[in-house]
Coordinates of C-alpha atoms in Angstrom, one line a residue:
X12 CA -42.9 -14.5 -2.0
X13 CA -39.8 -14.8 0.3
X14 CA -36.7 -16.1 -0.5
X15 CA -35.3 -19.4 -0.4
X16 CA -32.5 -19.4 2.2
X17 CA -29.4 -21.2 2.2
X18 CA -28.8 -23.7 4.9
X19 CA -26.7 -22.8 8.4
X20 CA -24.1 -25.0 6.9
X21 CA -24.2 -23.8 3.0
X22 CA -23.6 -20.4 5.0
X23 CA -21.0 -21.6 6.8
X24 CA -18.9 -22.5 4.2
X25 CA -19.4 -19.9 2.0
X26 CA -18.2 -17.3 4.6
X27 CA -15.3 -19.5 5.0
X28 CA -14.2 -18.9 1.5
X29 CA -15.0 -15.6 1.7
X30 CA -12.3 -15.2 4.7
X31 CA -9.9 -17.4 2.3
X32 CA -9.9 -15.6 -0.7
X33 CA -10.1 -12.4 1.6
X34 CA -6.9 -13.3 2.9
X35 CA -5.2 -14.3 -0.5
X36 CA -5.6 -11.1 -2.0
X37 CA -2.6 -9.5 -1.2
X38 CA -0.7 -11.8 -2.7
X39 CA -2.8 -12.5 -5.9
X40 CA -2.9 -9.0 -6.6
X41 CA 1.3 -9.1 -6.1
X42 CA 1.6 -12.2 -8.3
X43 CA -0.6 -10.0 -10.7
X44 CA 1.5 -7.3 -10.8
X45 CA 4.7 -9.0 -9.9
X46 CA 4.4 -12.0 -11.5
X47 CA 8.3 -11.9 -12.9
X48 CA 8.9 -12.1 -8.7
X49 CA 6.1 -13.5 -7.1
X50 CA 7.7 -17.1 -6.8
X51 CA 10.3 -15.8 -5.3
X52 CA 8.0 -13.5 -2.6
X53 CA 6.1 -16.5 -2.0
X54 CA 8.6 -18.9 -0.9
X55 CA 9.4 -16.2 1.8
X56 CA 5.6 -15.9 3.7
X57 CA 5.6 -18.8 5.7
X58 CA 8.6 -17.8 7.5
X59 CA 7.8 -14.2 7.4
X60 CA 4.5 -15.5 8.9
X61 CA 6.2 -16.5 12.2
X62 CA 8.6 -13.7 12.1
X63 CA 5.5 -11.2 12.6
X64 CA 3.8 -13.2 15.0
X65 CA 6.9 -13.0 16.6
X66 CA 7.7 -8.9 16.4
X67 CA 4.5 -7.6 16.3
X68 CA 4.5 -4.4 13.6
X69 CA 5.3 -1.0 14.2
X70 CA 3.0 1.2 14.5
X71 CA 3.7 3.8 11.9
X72 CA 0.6 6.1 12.0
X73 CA 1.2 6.7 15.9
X74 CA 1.3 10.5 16.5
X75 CA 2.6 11.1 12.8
X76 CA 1.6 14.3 11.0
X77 CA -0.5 13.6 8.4
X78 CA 0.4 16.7 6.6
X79 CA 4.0 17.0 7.1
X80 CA 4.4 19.9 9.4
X81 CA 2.1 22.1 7.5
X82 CA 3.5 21.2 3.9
X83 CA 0.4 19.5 2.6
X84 CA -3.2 21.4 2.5
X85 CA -5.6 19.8 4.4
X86 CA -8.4 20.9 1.2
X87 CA -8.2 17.1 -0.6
X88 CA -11.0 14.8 -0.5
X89 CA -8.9 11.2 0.7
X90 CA -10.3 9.1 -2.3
X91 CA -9.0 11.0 -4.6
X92 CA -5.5 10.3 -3.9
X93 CA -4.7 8.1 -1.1
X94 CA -1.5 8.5 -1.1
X95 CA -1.1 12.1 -0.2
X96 CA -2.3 11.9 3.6
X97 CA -1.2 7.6 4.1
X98 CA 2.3 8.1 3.0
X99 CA 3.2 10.5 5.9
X100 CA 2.0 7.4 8.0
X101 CA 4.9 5.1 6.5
X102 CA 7.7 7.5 6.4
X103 CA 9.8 8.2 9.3
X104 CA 9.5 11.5 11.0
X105 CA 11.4 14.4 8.9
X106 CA 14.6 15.2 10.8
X107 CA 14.1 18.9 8.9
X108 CA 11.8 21.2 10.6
X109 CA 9.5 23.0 8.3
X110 CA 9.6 26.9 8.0
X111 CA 6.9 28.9 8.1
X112 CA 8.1 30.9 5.5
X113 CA 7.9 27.9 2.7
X114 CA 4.5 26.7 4.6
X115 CA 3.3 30.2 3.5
X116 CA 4.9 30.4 0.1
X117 CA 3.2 26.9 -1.0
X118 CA -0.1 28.5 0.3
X119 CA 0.1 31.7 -1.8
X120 CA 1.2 29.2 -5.1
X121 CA -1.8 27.6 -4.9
X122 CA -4.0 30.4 -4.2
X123 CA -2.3 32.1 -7.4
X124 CA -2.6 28.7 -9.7
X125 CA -6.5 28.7 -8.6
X126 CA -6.5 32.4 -10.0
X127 CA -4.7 31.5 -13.4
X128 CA -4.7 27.5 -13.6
X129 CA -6.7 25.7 -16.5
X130 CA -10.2 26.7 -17.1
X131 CA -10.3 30.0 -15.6
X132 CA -10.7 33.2 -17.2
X133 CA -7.3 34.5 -16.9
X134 CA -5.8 31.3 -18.4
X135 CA -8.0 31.5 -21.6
X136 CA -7.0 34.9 -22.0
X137 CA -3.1 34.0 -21.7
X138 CA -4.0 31.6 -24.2
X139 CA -5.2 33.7 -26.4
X140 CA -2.3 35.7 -26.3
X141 CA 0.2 33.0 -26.6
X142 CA -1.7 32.2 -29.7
X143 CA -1.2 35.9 -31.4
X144 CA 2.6 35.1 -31.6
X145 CA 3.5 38.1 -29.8
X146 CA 4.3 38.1 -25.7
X147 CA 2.0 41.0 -24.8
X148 CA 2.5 42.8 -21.7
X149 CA 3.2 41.8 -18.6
X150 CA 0.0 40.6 -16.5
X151 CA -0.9 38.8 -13.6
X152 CA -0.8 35.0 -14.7
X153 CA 2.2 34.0 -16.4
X154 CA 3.7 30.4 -17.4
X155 CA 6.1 27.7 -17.5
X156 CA 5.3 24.7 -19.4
X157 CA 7.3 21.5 -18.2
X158 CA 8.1 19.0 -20.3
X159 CA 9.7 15.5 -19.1
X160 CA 12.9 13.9 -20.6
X161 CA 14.8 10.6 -20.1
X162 CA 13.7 8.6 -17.0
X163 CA 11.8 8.5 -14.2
X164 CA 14.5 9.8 -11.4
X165 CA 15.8 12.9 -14.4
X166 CA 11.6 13.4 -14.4
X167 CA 11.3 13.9 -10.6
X168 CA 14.4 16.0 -10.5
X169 CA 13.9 18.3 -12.9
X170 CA 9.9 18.6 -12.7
X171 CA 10.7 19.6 -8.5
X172 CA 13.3 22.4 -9.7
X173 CA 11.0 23.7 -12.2
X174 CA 8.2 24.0 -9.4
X175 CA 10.5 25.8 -7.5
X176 CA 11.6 28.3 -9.9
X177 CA 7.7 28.8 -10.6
X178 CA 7.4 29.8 -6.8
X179 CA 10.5 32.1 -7.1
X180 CA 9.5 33.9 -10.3
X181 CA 5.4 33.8 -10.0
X182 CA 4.9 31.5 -12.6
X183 CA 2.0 29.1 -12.7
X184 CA 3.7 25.1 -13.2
X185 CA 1.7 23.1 -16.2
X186 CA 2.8 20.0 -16.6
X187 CA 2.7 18.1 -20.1
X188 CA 1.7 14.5 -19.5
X189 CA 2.4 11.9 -22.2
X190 CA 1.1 8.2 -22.2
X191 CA 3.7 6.6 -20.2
X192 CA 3.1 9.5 -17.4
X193 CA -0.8 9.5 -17.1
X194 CA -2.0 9.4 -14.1
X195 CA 1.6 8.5 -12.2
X196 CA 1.5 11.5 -9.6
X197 CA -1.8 13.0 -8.3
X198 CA -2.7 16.7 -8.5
X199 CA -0.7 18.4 -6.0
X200 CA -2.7 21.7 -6.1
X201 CA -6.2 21.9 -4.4
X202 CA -9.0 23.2 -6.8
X203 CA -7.3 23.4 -9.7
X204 CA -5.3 21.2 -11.7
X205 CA -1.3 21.4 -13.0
X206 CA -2.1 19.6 -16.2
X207 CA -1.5 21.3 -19.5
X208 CA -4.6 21.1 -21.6
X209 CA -4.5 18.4 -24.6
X210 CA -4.3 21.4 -27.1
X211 CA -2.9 24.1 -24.8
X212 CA 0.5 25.2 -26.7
X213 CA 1.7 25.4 -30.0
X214 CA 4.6 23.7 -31.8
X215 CA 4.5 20.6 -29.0
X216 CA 4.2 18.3 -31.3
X217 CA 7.0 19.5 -33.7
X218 CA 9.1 19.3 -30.5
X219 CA 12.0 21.3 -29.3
X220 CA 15.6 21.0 -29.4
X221 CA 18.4 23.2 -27.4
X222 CA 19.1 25.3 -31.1
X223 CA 15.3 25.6 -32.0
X224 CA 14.8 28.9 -33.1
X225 CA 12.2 29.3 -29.3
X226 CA 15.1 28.5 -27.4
X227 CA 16.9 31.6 -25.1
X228 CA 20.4 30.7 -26.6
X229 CA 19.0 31.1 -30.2
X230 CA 17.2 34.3 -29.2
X231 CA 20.6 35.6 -27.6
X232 CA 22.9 34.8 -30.7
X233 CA 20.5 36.6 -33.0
X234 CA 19.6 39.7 -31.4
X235 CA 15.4 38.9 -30.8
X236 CA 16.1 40.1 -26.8
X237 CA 19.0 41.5 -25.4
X238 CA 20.4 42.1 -21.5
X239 CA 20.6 46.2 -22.1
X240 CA 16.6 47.2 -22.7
X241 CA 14.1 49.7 -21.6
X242 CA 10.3 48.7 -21.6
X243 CA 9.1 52.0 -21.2
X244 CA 11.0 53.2 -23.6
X245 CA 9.6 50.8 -26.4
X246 CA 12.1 49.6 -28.8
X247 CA 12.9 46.2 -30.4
X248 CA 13.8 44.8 -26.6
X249 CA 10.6 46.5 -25.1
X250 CA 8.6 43.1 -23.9
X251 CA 5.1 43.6 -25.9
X252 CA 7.3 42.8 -28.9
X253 CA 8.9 40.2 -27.8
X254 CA 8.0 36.6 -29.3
X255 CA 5.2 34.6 -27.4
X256 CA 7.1 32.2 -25.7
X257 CA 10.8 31.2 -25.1
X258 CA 12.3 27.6 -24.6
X259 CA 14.6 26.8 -21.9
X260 CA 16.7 24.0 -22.5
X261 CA 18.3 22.5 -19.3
X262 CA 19.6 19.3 -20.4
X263 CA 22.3 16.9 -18.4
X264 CA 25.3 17.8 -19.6
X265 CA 24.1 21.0 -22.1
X266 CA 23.6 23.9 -18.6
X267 CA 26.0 26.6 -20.1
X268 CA 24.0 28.5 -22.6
X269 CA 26.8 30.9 -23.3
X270 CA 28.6 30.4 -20.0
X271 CA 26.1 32.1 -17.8
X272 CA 22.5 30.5 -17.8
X273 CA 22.4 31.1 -14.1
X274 CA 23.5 35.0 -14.1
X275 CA 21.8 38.0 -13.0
X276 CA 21.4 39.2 -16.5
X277 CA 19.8 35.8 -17.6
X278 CA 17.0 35.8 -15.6
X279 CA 15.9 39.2 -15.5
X280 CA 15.8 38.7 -19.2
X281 CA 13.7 35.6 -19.2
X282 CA 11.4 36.9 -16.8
X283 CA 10.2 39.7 -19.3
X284 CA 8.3 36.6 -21.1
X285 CA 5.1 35.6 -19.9
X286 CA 4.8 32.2 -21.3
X287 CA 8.1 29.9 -20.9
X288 CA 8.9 26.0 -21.8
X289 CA 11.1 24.3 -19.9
X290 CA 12.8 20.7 -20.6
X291 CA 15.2 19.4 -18.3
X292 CA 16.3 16.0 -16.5
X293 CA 18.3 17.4 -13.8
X294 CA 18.6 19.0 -10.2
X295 CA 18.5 22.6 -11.2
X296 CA 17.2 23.4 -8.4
X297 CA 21.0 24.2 -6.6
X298 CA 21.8 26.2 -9.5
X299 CA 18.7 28.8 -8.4
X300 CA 20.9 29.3 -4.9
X301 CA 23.4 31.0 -7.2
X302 CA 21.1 33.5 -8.4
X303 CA 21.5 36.7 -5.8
X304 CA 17.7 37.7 -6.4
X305 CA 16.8 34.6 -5.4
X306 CA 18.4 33.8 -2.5
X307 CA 16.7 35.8 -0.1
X308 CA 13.7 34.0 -0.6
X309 CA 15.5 30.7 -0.6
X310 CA 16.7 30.9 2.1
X311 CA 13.8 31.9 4.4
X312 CA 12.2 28.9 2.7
X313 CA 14.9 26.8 3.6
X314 CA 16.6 27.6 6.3
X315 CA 18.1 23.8 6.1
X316 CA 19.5 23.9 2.4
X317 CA 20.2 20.0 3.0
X318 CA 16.1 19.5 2.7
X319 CA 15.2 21.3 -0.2
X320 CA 14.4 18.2 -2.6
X321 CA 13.2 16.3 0.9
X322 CA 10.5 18.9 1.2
X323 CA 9.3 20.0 -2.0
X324 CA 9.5 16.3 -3.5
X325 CA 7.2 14.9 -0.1
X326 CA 5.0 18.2 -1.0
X327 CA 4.7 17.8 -5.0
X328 CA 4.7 14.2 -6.1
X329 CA 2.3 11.8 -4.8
X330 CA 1.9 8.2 -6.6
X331 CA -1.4 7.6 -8.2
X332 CA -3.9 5.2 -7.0
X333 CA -3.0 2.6 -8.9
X334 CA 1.0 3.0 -8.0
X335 CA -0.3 3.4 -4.9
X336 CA -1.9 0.4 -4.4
X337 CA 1.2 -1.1 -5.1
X338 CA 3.5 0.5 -2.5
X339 CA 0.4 -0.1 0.7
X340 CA 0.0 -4.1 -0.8
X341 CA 4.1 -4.5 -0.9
X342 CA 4.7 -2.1 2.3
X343 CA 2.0 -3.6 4.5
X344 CA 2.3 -7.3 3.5
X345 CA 6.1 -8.0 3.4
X346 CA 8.0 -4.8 4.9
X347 CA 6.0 -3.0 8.1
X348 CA 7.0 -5.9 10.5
X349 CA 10.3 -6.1 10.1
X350 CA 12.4 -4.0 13.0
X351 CA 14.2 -2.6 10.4
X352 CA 14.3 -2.1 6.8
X353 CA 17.3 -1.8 4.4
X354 CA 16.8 -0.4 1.2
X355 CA 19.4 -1.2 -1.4
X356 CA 19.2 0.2 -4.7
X357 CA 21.6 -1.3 -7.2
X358 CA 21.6 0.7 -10.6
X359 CA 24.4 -0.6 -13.4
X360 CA 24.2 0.8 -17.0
X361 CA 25.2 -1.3 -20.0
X362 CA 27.8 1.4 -20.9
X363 CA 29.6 0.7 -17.8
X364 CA 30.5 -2.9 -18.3
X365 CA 30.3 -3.6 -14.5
X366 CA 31.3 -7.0 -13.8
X367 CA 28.3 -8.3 -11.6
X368 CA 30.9 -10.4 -9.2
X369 CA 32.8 -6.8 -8.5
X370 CA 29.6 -5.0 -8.0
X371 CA 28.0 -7.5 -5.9
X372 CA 31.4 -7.6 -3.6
X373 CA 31.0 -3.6 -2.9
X374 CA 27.8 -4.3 -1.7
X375 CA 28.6 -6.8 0.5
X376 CA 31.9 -5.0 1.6
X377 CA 29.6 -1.6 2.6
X378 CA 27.2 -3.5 4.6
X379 CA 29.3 -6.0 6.3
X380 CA 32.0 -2.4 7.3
X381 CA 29.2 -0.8 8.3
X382 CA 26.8 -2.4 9.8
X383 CA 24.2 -2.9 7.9
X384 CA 23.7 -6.9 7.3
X385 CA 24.2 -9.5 10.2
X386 CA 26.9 -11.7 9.2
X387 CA 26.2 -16.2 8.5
X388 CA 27.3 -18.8 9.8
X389 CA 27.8 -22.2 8.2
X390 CA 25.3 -24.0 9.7
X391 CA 21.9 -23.9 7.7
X392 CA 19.0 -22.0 9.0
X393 CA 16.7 -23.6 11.0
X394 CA 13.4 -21.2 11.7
X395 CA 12.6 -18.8 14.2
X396 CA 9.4 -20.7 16.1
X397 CA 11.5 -20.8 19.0
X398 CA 13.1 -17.9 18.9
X399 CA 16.7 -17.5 20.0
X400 CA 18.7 -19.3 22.0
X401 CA 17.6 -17.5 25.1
X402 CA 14.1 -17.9 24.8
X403 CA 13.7 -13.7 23.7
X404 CA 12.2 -12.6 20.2
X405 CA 14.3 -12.7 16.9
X406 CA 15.2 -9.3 15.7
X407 CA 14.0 -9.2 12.1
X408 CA 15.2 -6.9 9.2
X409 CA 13.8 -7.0 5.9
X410 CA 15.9 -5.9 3.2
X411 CA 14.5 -4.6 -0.2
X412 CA 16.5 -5.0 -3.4
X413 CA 15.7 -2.8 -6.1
X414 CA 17.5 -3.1 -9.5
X415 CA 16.5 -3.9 -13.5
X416 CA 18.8 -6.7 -12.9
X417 CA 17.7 -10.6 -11.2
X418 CA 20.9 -11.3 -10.1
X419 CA 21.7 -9.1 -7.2
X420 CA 18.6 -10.4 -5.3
X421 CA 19.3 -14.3 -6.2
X422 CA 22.3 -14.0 -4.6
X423 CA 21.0 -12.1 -1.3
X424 CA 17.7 -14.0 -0.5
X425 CA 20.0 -17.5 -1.2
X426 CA 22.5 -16.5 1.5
X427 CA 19.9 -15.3 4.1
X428 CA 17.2 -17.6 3.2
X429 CA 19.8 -21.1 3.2
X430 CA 21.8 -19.9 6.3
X431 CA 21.8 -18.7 9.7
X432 CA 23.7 -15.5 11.4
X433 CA 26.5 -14.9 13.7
X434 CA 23.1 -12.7 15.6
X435 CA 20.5 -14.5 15.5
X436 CA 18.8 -11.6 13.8
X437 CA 15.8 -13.3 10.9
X438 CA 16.7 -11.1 7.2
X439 CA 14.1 -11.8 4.7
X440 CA 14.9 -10.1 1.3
X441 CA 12.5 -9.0 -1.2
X442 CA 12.6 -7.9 -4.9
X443 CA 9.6 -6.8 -6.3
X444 CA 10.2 -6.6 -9.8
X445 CA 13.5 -6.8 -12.2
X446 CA 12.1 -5.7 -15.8
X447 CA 15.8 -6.3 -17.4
X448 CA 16.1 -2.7 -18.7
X449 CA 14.7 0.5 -18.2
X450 CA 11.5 1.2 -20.4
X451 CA 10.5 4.8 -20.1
X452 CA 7.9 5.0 -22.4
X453 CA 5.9 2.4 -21.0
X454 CA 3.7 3.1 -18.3
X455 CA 3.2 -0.1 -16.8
X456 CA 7.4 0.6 -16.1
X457 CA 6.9 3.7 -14.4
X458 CA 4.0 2.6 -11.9
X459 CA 6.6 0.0 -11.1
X460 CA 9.4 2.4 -10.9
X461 CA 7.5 4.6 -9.1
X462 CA 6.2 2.2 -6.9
X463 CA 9.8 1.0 -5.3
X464 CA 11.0 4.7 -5.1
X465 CA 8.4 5.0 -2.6
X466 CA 9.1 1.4 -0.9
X467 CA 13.1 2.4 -0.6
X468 CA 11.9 6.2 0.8
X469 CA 10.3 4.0 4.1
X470 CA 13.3 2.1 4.8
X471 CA 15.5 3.0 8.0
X472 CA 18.5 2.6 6.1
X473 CA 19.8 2.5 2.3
X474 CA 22.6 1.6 0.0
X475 CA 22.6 3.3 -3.5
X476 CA 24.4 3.1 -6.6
X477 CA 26.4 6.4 -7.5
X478 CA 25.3 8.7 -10.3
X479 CA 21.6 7.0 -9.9
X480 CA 19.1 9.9 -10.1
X481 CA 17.0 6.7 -9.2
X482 CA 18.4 6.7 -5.9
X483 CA 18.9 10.2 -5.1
X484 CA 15.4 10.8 -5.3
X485 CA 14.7 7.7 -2.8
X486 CA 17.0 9.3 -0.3
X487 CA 15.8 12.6 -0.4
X488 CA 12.3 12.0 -0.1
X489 CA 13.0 9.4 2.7
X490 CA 15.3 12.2 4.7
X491 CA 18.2 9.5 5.0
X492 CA 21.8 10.0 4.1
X493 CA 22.0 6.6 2.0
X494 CA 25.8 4.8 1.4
X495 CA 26.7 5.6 -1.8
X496 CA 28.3 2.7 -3.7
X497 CA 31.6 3.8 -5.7
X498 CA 33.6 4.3 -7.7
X499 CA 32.0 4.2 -11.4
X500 CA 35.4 3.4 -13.5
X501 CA 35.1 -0.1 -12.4
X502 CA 38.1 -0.4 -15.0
X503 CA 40.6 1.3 -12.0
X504 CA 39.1 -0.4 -9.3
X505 CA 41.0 -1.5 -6.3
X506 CA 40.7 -4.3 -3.6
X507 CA 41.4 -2.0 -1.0
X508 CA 39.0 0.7 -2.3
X509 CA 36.6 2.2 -0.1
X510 CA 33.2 0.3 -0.7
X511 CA 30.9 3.1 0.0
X512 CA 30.7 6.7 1.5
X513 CA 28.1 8.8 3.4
X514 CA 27.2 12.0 1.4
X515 CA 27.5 15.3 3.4
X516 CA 23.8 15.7 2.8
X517 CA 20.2 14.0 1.9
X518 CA 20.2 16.3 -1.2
X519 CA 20.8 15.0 -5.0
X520 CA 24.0 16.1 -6.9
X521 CA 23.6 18.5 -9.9
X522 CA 25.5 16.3 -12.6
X523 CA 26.0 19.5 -14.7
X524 CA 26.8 22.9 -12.8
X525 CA 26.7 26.0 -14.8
X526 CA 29.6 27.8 -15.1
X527 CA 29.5 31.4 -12.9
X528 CA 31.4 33.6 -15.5
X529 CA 28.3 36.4 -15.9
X530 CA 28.7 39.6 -17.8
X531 CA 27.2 41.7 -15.3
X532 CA 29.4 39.8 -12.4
X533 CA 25.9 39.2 -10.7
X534 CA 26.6 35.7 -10.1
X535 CA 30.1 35.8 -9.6
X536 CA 32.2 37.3 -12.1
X537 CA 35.6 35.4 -12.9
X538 CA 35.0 32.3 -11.0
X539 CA 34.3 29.2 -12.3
X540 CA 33.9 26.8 -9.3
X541 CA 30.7 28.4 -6.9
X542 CA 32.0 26.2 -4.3
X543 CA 34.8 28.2 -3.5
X544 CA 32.6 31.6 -2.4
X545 CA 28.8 29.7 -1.6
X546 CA 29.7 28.2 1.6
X547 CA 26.6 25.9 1.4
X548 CA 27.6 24.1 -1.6
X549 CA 30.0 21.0 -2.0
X550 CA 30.8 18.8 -4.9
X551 CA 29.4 15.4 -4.3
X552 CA 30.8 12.6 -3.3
X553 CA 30.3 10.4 -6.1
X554 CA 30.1 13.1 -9.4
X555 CA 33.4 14.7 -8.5
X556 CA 32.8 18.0 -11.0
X557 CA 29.0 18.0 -9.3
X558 CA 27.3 20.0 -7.2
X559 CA 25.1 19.7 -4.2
X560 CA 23.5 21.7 -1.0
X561 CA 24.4 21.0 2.0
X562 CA 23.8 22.2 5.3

């Protein structure tokens, strides 16, 4: 018997809430995941309503490259990971060409970690191996092991250098994922995956620590490998008899394993092991430029030593679904009308004891001598129906605050959302989330976290705070040399200080370089600032003992 059908009107209204609540979802999902700042948001969309009817968006996905000048594979099934191909249309064209050379190195890496990755045959039997206790000899498929430390900005950092010394030393990357990471970036390799298996290396859960017995300083100190060895000639040194793995322990301020972690010497002997386990939170990646037997393959790679994090980080790390869903909701509904977009990333630690009225003056102080904020007038503002005074279209710029802290975007949005500009120009300002203090074991935190790395990377221009591995990622991956706020010894700061400097490149500072004093004087013997004889480094701008590529 056929159905009972509603009524042309019952219809009628039905669709109509359908088109409502439609409509609404982008911001209930926000005050879902927002909640902490959806009040906040919300008193902002009726005049960011008429600002977009005003300045009609930009069309970001005109004639962008989808994959990035060849850096992504085209083998990836969309649903999977949607933000691998749509971020490429929210970023700003790369102002670093790609080489060839790197386009065909990341090609050959994944064609190797399909040959040796997780579930293959050549994996189980390197498992098997690793599991005897002894290193066996050298074969086709050998390994680093990543393991993540501190937060989420020392994660990114540290897990792109160690994907780039897998590429330079023919290591397959597999990547241990605790709770608070699983499922934050998508697989970055097609038909395979970079995950470590649940019960894929021994003594995880014990842990390790710099002075475990695993670790290559502990090895050096008590004779288990050596720098003067002969592997045809057998002996204690020959590699077969070496122990299964070794540890590599590349923490912040703990680089110098005996004064020469990046020497000649050192790497030649830690490339005799074919399983390795690496822990580190910062940028190693500039100390591989100061290995010789690297460099020739750096540098065909990167030809532009300023976009070494810019590349690899737009090529390896992808936000998951979820954290993805995040960034296109926030980006599309508050940010992609705007003219422009100012990032500014504000990132104060409790050990600091930063007064917020000084840190809030260098903010205003860098934008206001550079440029970057229109200033107000007295008089209260009054809409933008009408446009300005001359009948033409208000200029719009959205700014996005990112920081742990409430404060810094109080005061913003209440001087741009109560007042006027000199211009004329319409700033809206937007925080998505201020969770009081950084919570790295939470996941929830690092979606979030994640999430506005992502939503700073897409804006035109940025302010970050100095030391802020935060913010360096942001900068890099967006291709944008930010302002860097400064100093950090708020306890000598002057009125007359300089608010904020440009860094010489988009690349992050290596907090901790290693020192160059190698036994074999393959790295440099005798001179304890690279600087002085690697004419693409400089120390950076805001870590004065740091290091950092530049072009």
């Amino acid at each position: 018997m056929e159905a009972a059908k509603d009524p042309p009107e019952s219809g009628k209204r039905r669709g109509a809430v359908t088109v409502v609540f439609l409509a609404a979802l982008p911001l209930l999902l926000l005050v879902f995941l927002f909640a902490n700042r959806a009040a906040s948001i919300a008193a902002d969309t009726q005049l960011w309503t008429q600002v977009k009817q005003q300045s009609p968006p930009r069309n970001a996905s005109s004639g962008r490259d989808r994959l990035l000048g060849g850096l992504l594979s085209p083998d990836f099934d969309g649903p999977s990971c949607r933000s691998r191909y749509e971020g490429s249309e929210r970023w700003k064209p790369s102002p670093f060409p790609v080489s060839s050379h790197l386009v065909r190195k990341l090609r050959e890496y994944e064609a190797h970690h399909r040959r040796c990755g997780p579930g293959t045959a050549a994996y189980r039997a390197a498992r098997a191996q690793l599991l005897s206790g002894r290193n066996g000899d050298r074969g086709e498929c050998r390994y680093v092991v990543w393991l993540p430390i501190q937060g989420l900005g020392n994660r990114m950092l540290g897990l792109v250098s160690t994907f780039l010394y897998a590429v330079l030393t023919g290591r397959v990357l597999l990547v241990h994922e605790p709770a608070e990471m699983e499922a934050l970036f998508c697989e970055p390799f097609p038909g395979t995956s970079w995950l470590l298996p649940p019960s894929g290396f021994p003594s995880l859960d014990r842990g390790f620590w710099s002075s475990c017995p695993e670790s290559y300083a502990s090895m050096l100190e008590s004779n288990v490998i050596g720098y003067d060895y002969d592997d045809d000639g057998g002996g204690k040194n020959a590699s077969a008899m070496l122990p299964a793995y070794v540890y590599l322990h590349l923490e912040n301020m703990d680089l110098r394993l005996q004064n020469h972690t990046f020497c000649e010497e050192d790497h030649r002997a830690l490339d005799r092991f074919n399983w390795m386990v690496l822990r580190s939170d910062s940028y190693f990646a500039v100390a591989l430029f100061l290995v010789p037997a690297y460099r020739d393959q750096l540098g065909r790679m990167f030809p532009a030593k300023g976009a070494v994090f810019h590349h690899l980080g737009r090529y390896l790390l992808h936000p998951g679904n979820r954290a993805w869903g995040v960034v296109r909701r926030f980006f599309d509904g508050y940010l992609a009308g705007a003219d422009e977009r100012l990032g500014v990333q504000v990132r104060v630690v409790p050990q600091s004891h930063t007064p917020f009225e000084a840190m809030y003056d260098r903010i205003q102080r860098c934008a206001r001598e550079n440029g970057l904020l229109p200033q107000v007038t007295d008089e209260p503002f009054a809409g933008v129906v009408n446009g300005t005074a001359n009948g033409s279209k208000a200029r719009t710029k959205a700014v996005l605050l990112v920081s742990l802290k409430p404060e810094y975007y109080e005061r913003l949005h209440g001087t741009y959302y109560a007042n006027a500009t000199v211009s004329g120009e319409v700033v809206t300002v937007y925080q998505p989330s201020h969770d009081g203090d950084q919570r790295t074991e939470s996941r929830a935190h690092n979606e979030r976290a994640l999430a506005e790395i992502f939503l700073l990377s897409y804006c035109d221009e940025m302010v970050t705070t100095g030391w802020s591995t935060f913010g360096y990622v942001a900068h890099a991956l967006a291709g944008v040399r930010p302002w860097l706020l400064v100093p950090q010894d708020w306890s000598k700061a002057r009125d007359d200080d300089v608010a904020c400097v440009r860094p010489a490149s988009v690349e992050p500072c290596l907090h901790s370089p290693p020192s160059l004093v190698c036994r074999g004087g393959g790295g440099g013997k005798g001179l304890d600032d690279p600087v002085a004889r690697v004419p693409f480094l400089r120390h950076c701008e805001d870590v004065g003992f740091g290091l950092k590529l530049v072009d």
